[in-house]
Coordinates of C-alpha atoms and ligand atoms in Angstrom, one line a residue:
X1 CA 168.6 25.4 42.9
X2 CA 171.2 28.3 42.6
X3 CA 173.3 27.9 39.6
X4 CA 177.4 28.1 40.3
X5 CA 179.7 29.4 37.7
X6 CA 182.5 32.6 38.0
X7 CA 180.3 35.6 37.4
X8 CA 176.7 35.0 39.8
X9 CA 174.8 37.9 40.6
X10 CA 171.8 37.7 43.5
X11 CA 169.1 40.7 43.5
X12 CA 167.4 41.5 46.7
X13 CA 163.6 42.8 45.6
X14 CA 161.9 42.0 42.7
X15 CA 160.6 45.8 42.1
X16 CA 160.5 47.1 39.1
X17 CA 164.0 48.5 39.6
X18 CA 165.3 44.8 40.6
X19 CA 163.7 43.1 37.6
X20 CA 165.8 45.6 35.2
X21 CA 168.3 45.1 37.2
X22 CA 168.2 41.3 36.7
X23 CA 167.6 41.8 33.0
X24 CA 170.4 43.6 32.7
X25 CA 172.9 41.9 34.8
X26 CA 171.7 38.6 32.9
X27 CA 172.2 40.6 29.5
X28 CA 175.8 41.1 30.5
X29 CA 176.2 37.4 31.2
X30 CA 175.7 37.2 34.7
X31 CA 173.7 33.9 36.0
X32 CA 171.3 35.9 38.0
X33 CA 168.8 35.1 41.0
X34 CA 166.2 37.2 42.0
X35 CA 164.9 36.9 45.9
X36 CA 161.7 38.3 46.9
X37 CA 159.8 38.5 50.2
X38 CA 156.8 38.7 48.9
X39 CA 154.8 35.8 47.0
X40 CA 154.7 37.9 44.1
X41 CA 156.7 40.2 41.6
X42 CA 156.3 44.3 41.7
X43 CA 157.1 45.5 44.8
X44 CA 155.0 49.0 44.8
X45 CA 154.0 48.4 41.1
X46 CA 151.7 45.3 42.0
X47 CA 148.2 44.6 41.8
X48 CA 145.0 42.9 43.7
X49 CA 141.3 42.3 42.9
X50 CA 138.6 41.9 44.8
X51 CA 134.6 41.6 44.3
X52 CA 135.3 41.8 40.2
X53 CA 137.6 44.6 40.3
X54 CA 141.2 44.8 39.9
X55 CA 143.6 47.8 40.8
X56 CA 147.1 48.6 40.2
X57 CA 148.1 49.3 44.1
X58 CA 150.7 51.9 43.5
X59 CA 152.2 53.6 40.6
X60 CA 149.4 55.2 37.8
X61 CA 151.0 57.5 35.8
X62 CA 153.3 56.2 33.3
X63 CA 155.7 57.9 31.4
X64 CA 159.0 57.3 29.6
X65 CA 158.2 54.3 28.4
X66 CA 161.5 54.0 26.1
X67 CA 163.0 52.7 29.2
X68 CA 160.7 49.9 29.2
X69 CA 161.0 48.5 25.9
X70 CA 165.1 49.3 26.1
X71 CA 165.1 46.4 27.9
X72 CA 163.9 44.3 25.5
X73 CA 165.7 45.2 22.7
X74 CA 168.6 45.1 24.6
X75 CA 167.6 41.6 25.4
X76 CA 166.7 41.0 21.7
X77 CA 163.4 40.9 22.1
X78 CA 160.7 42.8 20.1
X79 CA 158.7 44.7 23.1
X80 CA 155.1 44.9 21.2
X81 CA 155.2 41.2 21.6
X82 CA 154.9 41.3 25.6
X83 CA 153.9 44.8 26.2
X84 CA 151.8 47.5 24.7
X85 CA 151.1 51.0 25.4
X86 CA 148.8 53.8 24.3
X87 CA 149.2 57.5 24.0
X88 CA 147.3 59.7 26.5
X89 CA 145.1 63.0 25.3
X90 CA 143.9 64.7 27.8
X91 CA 146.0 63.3 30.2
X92 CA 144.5 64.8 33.7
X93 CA 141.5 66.6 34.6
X94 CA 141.7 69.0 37.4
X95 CA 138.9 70.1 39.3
X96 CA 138.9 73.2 41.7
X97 CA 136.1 73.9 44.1
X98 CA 135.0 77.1 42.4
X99 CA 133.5 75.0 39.6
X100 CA 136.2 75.2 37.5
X101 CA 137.6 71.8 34.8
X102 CA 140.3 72.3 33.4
X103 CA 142.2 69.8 31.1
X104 CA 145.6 69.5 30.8
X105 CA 146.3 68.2 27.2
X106 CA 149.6 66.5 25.5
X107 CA 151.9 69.2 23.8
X108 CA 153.2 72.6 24.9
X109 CA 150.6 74.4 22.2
X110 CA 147.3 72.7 23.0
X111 CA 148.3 72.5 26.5
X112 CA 149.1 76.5 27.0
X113 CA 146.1 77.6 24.6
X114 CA 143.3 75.3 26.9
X115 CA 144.9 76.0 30.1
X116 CA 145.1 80.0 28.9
X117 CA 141.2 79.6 27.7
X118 CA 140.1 79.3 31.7
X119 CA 142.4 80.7 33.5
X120 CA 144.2 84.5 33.3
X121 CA 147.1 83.8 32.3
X122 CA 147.8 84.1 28.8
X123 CA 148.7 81.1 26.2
X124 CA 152.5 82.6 26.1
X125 CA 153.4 82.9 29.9
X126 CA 152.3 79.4 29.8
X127 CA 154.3 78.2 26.5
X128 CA 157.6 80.7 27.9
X129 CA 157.2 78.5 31.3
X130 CA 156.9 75.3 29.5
X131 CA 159.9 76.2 27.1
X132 CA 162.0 76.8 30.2
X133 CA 161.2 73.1 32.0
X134 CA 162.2 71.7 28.7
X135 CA 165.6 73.6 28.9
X136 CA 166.2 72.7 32.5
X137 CA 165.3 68.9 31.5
X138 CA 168.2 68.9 28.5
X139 CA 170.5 71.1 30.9
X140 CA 170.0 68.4 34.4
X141 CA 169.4 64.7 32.4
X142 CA 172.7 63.8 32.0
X143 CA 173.9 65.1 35.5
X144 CA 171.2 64.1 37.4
X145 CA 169.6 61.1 35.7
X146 CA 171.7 59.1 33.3
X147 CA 175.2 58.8 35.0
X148 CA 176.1 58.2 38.7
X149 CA 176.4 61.3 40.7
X150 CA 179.4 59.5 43.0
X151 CA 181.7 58.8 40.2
X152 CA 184.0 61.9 39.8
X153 CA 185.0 60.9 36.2
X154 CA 181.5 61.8 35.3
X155 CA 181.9 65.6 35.8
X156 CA 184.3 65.5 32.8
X157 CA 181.6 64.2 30.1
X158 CA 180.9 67.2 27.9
X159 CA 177.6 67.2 28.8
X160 CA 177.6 67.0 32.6
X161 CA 179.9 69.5 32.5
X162 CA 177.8 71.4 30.4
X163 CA 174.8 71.4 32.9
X164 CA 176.9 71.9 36.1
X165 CA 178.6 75.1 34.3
X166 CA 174.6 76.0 33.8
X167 CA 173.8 75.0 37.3
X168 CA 172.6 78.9 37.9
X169 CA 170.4 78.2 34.9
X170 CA 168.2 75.3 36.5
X171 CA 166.6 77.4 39.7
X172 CA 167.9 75.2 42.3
X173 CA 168.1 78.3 44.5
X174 CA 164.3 79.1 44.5
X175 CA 161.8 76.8 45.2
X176 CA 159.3 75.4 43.0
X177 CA 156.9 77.8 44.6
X178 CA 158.7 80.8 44.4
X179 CA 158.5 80.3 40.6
X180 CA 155.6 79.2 39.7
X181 CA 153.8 82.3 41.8
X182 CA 156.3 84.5 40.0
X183 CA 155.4 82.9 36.6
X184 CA 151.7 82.5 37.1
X185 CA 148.9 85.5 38.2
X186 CA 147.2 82.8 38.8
X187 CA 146.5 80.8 41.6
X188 CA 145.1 77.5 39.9
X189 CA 148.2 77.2 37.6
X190 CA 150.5 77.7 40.2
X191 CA 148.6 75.4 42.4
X192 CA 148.7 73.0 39.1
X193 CA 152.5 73.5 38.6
X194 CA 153.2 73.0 42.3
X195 CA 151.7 69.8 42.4
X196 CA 154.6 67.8 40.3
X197 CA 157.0 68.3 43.6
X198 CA 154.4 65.2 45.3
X199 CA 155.9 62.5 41.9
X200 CA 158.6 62.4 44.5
X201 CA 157.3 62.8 47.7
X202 CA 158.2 66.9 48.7
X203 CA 156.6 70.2 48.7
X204 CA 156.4 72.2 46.3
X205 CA 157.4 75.0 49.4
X206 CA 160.7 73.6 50.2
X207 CA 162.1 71.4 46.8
X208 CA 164.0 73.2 44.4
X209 CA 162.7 75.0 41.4
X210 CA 164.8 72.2 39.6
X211 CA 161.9 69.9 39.9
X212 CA 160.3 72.1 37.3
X213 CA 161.3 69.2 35.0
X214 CA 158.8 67.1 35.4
X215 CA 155.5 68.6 33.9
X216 CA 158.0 69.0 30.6
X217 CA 158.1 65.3 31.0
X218 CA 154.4 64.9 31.8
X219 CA 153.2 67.7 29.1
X220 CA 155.2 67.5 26.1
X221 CA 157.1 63.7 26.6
X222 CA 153.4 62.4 27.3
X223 CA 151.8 60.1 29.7
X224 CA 150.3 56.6 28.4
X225 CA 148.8 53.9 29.7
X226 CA 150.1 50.6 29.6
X227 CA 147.6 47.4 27.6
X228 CA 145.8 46.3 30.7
X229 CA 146.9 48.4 33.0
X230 CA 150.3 49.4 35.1
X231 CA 150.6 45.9 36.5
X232 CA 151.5 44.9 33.0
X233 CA 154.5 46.8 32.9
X234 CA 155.5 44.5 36.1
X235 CA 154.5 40.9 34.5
X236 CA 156.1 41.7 31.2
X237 CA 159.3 42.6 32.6
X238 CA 159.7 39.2 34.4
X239 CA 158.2 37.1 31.5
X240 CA 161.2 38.9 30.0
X241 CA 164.1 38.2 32.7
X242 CA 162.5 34.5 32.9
X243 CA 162.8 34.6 28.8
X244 CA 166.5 34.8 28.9
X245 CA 167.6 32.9 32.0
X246 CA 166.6 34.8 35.3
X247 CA 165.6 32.5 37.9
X248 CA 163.0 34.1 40.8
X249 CA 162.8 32.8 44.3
X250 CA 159.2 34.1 45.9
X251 CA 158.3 34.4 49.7
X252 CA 162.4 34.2 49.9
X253 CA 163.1 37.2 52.0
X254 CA 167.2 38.0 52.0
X255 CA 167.9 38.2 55.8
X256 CA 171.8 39.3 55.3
X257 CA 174.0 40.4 52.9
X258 CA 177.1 38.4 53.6
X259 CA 180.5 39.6 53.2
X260 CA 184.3 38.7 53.4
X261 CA 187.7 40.3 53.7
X262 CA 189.0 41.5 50.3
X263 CA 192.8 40.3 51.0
X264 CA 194.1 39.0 54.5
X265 CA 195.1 41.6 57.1
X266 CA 192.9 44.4 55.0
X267 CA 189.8 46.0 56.6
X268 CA 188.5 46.4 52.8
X269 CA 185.8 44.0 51.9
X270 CA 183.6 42.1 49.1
X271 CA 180.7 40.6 48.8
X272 CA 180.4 36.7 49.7
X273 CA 176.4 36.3 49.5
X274 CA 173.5 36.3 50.7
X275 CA 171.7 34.2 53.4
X276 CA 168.2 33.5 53.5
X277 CA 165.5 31.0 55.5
X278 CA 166.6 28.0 53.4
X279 CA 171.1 28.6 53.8
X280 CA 173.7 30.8 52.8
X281 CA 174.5 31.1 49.1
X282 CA 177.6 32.5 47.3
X283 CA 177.5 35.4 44.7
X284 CA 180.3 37.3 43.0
X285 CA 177.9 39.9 42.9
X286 CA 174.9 41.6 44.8
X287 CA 172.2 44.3 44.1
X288 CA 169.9 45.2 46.8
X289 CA 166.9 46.8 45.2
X290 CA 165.5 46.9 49.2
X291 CA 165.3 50.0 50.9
X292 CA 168.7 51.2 51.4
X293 CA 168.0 52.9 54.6
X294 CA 166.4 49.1 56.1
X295 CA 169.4 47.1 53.7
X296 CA 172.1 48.8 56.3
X297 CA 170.0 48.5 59.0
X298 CA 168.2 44.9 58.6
X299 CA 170.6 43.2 56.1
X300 CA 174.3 44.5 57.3
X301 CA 173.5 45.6 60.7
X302 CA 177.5 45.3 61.9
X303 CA 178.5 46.9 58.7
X304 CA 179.7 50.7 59.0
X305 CA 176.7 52.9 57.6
X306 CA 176.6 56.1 55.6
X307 CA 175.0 57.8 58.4
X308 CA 174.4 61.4 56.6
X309 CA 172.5 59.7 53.6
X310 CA 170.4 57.5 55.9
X311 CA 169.3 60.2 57.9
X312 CA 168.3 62.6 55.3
X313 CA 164.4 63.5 55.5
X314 CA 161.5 61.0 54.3
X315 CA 159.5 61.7 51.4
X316 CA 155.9 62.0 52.0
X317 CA 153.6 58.6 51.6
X318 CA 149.7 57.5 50.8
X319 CA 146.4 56.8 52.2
X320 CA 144.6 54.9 49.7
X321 CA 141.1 53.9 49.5
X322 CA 140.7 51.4 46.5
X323 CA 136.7 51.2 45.9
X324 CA 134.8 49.4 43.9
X325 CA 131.9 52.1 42.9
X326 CA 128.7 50.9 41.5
X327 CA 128.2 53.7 39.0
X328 CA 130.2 55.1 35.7
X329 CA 130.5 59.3 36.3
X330 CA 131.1 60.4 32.8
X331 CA 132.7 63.7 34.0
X332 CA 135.9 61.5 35.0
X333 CA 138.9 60.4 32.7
X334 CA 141.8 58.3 34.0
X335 CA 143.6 60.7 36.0
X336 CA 141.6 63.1 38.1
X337 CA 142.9 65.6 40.7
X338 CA 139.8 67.5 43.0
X339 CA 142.5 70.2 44.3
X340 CA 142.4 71.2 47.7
X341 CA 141.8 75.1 48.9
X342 CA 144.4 75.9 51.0
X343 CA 147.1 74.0 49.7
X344 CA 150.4 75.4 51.6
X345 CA 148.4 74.4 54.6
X346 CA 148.2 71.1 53.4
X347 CA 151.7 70.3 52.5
X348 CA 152.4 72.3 56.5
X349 CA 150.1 69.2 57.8
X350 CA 152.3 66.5 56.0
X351 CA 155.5 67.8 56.6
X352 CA 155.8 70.4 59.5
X353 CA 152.5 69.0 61.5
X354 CA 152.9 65.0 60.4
X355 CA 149.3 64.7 60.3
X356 CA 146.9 64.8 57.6
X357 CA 144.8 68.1 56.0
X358 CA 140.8 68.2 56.5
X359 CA 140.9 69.8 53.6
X360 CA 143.5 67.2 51.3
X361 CA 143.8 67.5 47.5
X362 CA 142.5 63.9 46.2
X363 CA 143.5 62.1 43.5
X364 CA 141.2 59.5 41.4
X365 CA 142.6 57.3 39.1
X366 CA 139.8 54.5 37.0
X367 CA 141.3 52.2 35.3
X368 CA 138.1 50.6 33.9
X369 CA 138.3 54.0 31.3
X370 CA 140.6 52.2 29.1
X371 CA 140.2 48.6 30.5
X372 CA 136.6 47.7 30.8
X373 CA 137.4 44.4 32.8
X374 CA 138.6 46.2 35.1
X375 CA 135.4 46.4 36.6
X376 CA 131.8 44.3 36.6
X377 CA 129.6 46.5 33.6
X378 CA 127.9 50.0 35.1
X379 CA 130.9 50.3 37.6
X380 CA 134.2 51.7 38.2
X381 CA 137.6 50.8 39.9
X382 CA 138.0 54.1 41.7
X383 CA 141.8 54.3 43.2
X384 CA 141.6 57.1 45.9
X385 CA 144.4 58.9 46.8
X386 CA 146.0 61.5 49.2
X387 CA 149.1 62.4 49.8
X388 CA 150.0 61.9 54.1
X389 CA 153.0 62.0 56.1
X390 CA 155.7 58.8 56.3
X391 CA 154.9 57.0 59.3
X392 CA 156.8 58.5 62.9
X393 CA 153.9 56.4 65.2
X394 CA 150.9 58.4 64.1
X395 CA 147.3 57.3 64.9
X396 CA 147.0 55.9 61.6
X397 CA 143.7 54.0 62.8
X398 CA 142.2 57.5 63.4
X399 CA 143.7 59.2 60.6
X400 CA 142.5 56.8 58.2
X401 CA 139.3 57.1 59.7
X402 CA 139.1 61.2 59.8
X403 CA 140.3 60.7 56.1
X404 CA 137.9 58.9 54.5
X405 CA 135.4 60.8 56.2
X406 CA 136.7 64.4 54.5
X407 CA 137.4 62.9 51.0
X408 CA 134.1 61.5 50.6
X409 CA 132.4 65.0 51.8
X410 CA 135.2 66.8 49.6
X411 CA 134.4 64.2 46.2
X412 CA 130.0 65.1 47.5
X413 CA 131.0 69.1 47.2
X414 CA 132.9 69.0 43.8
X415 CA 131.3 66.0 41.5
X416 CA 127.7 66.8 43.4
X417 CA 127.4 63.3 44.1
X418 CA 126.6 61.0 47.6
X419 CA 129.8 58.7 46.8
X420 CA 129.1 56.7 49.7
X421 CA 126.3 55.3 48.4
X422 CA 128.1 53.9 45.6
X423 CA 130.8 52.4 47.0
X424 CA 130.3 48.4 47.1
X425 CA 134.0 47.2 48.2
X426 CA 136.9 48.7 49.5
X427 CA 140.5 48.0 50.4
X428 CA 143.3 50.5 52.2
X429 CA 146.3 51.6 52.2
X430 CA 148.3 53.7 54.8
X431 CA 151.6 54.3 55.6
X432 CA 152.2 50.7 57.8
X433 CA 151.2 49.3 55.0
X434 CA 153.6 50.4 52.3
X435 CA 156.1 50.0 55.0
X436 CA 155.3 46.4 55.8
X437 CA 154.5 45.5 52.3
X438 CA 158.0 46.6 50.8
X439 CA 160.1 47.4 53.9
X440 CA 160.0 50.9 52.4
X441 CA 162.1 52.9 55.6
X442 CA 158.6 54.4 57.3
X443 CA 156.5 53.7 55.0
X444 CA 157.8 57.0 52.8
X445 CA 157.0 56.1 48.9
X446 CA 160.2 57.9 47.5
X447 CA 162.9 57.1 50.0
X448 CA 164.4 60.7 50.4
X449 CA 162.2 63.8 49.7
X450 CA 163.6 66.5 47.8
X451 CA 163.1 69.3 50.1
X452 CA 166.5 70.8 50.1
X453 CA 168.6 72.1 47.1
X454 CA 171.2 69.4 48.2
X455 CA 169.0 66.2 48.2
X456 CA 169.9 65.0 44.8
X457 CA 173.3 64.6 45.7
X458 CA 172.3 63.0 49.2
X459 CA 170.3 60.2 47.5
X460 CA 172.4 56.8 48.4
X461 CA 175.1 56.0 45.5
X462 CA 174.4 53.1 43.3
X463 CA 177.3 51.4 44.9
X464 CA 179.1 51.1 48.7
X465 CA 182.2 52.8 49.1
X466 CA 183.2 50.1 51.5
X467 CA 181.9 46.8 50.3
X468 CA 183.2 45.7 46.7
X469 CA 180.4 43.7 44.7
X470 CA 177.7 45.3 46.6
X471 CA 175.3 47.8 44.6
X472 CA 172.3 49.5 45.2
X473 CA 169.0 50.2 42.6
X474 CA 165.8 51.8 43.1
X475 CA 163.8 54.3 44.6
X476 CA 165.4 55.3 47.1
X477 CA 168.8 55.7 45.5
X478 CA 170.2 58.1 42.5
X479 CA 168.3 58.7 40.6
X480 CA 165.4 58.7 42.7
X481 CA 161.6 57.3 43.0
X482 CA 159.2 57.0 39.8
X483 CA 159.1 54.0 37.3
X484 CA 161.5 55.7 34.9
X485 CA 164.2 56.8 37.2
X486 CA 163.9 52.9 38.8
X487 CA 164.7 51.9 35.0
X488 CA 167.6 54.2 35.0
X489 CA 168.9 53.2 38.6
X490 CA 168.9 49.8 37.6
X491 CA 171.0 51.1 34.4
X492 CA 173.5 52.9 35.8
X493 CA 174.0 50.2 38.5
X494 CA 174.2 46.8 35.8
X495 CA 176.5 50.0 34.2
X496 CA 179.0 49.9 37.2
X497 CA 179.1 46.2 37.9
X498 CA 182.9 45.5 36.3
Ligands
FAD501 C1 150.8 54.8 45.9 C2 152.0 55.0 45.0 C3 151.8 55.8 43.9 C4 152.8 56.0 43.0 N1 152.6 56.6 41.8 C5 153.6 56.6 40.9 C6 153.2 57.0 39.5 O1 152.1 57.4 39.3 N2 154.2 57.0 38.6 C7 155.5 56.5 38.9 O2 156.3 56.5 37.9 N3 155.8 56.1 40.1 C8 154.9 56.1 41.1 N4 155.2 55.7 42.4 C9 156.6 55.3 42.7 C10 157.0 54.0 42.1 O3 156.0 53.1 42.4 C11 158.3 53.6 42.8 O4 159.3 54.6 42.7 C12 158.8 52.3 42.2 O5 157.8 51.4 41.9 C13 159.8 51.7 43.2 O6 160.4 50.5 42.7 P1 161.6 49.9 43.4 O7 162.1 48.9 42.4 O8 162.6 50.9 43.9 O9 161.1 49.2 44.7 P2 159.8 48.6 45.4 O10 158.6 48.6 44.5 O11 159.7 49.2 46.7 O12 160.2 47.0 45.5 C14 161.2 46.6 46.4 C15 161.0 45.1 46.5 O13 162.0 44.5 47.3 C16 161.4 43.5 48.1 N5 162.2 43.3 49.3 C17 162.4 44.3 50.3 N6 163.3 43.7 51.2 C18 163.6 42.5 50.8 C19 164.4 41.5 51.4 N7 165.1 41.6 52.5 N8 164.4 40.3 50.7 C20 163.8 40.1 49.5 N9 163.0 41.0 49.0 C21 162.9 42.2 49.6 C22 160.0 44.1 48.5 O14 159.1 43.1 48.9 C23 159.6 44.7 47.1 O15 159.0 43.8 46.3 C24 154.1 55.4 43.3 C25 154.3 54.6 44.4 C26 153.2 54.4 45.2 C27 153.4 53.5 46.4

């Protein structure tokens, strides 16, 4: 079943990182095997139906999707034939409890001139702001996103130099906060602007102003939405890597990453394999796209571990109420976010208090806009969210409990609705869940948060320092969480192999 030749590579995870990984490693002329615990590809990025609905579980917002279809030029393929993608205009509507919609549009112009319209701000604090996100994008991607951070040939690149000469330029001494309320006499576009520091898992309080990138990517790169949903993005990629030669091993979970002494006598060592439920296997070469925190802890326990790294803070994670709602509301688009009122108070409750706001800012995401199958005719596939705290032993059962309970009187107040009424099936997720579901360390979503001006440098490198052969891609690595920057991990790493 697993192929022998000189140059084998194993992947541990079939995420979305591990599956570019394998496409990659494959393109380079590694024979490659993927093992997954689970009975199915995705990891995070994974899907389930239930009563005639269907829901992506995880990711929703999808942007950057060059990265996708790299991969499939890169394996010579054309990508429209196995995945498709649509622009998205407006991309999120934002509802405050005041009344007030506001729709945050694709491109710098209509975005400033429709935010500046209901807010008091004006159109050209909003387009200065926007301008400067887009500078601290071209000033951090090549330092923080496209090259390994652990390399030290890669501060000589013109262009990494260039940003770390400019590092005063990017705000990573003032938080994201601390900006935006300078930037913004108003509180719903600071609120708004705060609210990119939960795509990776921090607060808006404590991450770097840095992390004022990501609306430039949002706004003016664009958001789209994959041809039949995010889970697409997941089944094209391994029709791809099975395409050209990757093979996939399913309810396979990796149990130990083995390893050998590089030379007699040395204490330096390499990779030797992996073992699993059905033997030990050889490979020249292996990428864990696991956890890194649980790979050193479950798959090397005896192996020395980058203590510092491991320990850095968790990123926040998700209760998630997927329900299958018996109604269309024709005042919802795709992406919806019903803010919440006091929201330093809620980001105090996730990561000073570990326990979850009465008052939480919910996010609804409907597939069945764009993909009518998604749900049976009249109805709706609402995917509920709020951002909680990673799992340290909380009451969850409660928690979940007390949280449904304040989201459906919160979604009542603001769509003037009785959403209980309407709601015909339901599934959850809470933090055990992501945890158990993807051995994500404590269930956080983004490995790491990034609330410290250090943590981009105290993400896990792409490779170990002490084991030769042994790389790392994914979330919870450099470059960090979000489909994109899983794409890039995986590129950097398939970049370092050799
Ligand atoms: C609720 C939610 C909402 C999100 N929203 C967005 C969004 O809107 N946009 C966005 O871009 N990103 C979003 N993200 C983040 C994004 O989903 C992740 O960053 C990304 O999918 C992580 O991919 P990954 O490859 O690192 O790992 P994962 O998806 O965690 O996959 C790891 C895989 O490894 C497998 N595995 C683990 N241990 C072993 C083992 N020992 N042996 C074999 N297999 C193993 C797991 O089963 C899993 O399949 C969201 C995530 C969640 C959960």
């Amino acid at each position: 079943m697993i192929k022998e030749n000189n140059k084998t590579c194993a992947i541990i995870g079939a995420g979305v990182s591990g599956i570019a990984a394998a496409i990659r490693m494959q393109n380079k002329g590694y024979t490659v095997t993927v093992f997954e615990a689970n009975s199915f590809a995705g990891g995070k990025l994974s899907q389930e139906s239930k009563n005639g609905y269907r829901f992506d579980m995880g990711p929703s917002v999808f942007t950057m999707p060059r990265y996708v279809d790299e991969l499939f030029e890169l394996s010579g393929k054309n990508p429209r034939e196995y995945f498709n993608y649509k622009h998205l205009d407006p991309v999120y509507r934002y509802f405050f409890e005041d009344g007030i919609v506001l729709d945050a549009y694709h491109g710098k112009q209509r975005y400033a001139e429709e935010m500046a319209k209901k807010t008091g701000d004006t159109s050209e604090t909003i387009l200065k702001y926007l301008n400067r996100t887009e500078e601290i994008y071209h000033l951090t991607a090549d330092v923080f996103l496209h090259n390994s951070l652990h390399k030290f040939k890669n501060y000589f690149t013109r262009s990494v130099a260039k940003g770390l000469l400019n590092f005063g330029k990017i705000a990573a001494f003032n938080t994201m906060n601390e900006v935006n309320k300078k930037t913004f006499t108003d509180k719903k576009l600071v609120q708004i602007f705060n609210r990119y520091a939960t795509y990776n898992g921090s607060s808006p309080y404590l991450a770097p102003a840095t992390l004022n990138v990501i609306p430039h990517l949002e706004i003016m790169e664009g958001a789209y939405y994959p041809e039949g949903g995010m889970y697409s993005i997941t089944s094209s990629l391994v029709k791809l890597a099975k395409d050209i030669g990757v093979e996939f091993h399913f309810s396979t979970p990796v149990r130990e990453i083995l390893t050998e002494n590089l030379s007699a006598g040395k204490a330096v060592k390499k990779i030797k394999g992996i073992r699993t439920d059905n033997g030990s296997f050889d490979f020249n070469v292996v990428i864990s796209n696991m956890d890194v925190y649980n790979s050193y802890l479950k798959l090397m326990p005896g192996e020395k571990k980058p203590q510092k790294t491991l320990n850095q803070p968790k990123s926040s994670s998700a209760v998630i109420f997927y329900w299958g709602i018996k109604k269309e509301f024709k005042e919802l688009g795709l992406h919806n976010i019903l803010f919440s009122e006091n929201y330093q108070e809620e980001f105090n409750a996730i990561f000073e208090k570990k326990s979850v706001h009465p008052d939480p800012t919910i996010y609804i995401n409907i597939t069945s806009k764009h993909t009518p199958s998604d749900a049976p005719v009249g109805c709706e596939n609402w995917f509920t969210m709020i951002n909680v705290p990673n799992n340290s032993g909380q009451n969850w059962d409660q928690l979940v409990v007390d949280a449904r309970e304040n989201m459906i009187k919160k979604i009542d107040r603001v769509l003037k609705t009785g959403i209980r009424s309407f709601i015909e099936c339901e599934m959850i997720l809470d933090p055990r869940l992501v945890e158990s579901r993807t051995s994500s360390a404590f269930g956080a979503i983004y490995g790491n948060s990034s609330n410290n001006k250090f943590a981009a440098f105290l993400r896990h490198a792409n490779f170990s320092k002490g084991i030769k052969n042994l790389y790392f891609c994914g979330g919870s690595v450099h470059p960090g969480p979000s489909i994109p920057l899983c794409l890039l991990s995986a590129k950097i790493t398939a970049g370092l192999v050799d």
